XYZ file of C-alpha atoms in Angstrom:
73
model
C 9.506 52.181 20.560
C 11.815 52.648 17.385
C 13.002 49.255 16.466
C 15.939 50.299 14.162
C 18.792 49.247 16.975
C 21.824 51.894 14.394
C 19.054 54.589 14.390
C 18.524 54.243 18.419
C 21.894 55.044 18.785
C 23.252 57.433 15.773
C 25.247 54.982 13.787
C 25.240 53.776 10.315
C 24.557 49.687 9.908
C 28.566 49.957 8.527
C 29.941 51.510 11.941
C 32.708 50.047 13.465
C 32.599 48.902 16.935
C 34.426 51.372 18.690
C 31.828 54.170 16.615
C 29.283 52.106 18.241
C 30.523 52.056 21.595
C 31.717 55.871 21.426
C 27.917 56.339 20.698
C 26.156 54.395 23.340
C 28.520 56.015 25.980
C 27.321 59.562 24.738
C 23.338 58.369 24.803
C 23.559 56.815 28.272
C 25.371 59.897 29.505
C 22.990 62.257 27.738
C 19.845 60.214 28.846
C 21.086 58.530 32.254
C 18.320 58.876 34.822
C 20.137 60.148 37.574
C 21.000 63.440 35.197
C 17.436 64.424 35.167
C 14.701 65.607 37.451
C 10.678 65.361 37.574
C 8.383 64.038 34.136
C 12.147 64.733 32.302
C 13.047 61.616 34.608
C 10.736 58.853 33.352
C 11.743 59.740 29.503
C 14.765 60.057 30.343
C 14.588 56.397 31.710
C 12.925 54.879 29.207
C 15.529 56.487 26.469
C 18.317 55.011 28.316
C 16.556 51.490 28.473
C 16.233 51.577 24.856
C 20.121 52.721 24.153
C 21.267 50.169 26.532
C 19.132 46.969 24.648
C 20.512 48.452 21.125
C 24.045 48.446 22.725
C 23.748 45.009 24.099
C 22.870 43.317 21.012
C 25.027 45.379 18.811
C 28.213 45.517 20.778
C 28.706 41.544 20.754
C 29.468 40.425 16.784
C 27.578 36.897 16.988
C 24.388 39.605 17.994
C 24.984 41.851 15.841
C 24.745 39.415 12.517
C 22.028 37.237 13.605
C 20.317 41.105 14.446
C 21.405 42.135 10.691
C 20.011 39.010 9.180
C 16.870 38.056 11.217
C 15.967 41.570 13.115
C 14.293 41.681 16.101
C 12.449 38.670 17.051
């Protein structure tokens, strides 16, 4: 699992917050389960999960620096 949360979704660590919503919304569209069919379904899945946990801590600013500072726990 990459653990670079700005690589996960496309962004640079300097993107605003509307880049990084503008990405997430393309990834979850692109990678949303329901889009896909068969083995393509289970990546698919587990893309999305990943692009949805980098959006959820990177969307909300107190996240997002303690994220920048500390990383991942």
């Amino acid at each position: 699992m990459e653990k670079d949360l700005y690589k996960i979704l496309g962004v640079q660590k300097n993107a605003s917050q509307d880049e990084i919503k503008s990405a997430f919304r393309k990834l979850a569209k692109e990678h949303h389960p329901d889009r896909h069919q068969g083995e393509n379904k289970k990546s698919a899945e587990e893309k999305f999960k990943q692009v949805a946990g980098a959006y959820k801590i990177l969307s909300e600013p107190d996240t997002r620096k303690r994220y920048d500072a500390y990383g991942l726990d």
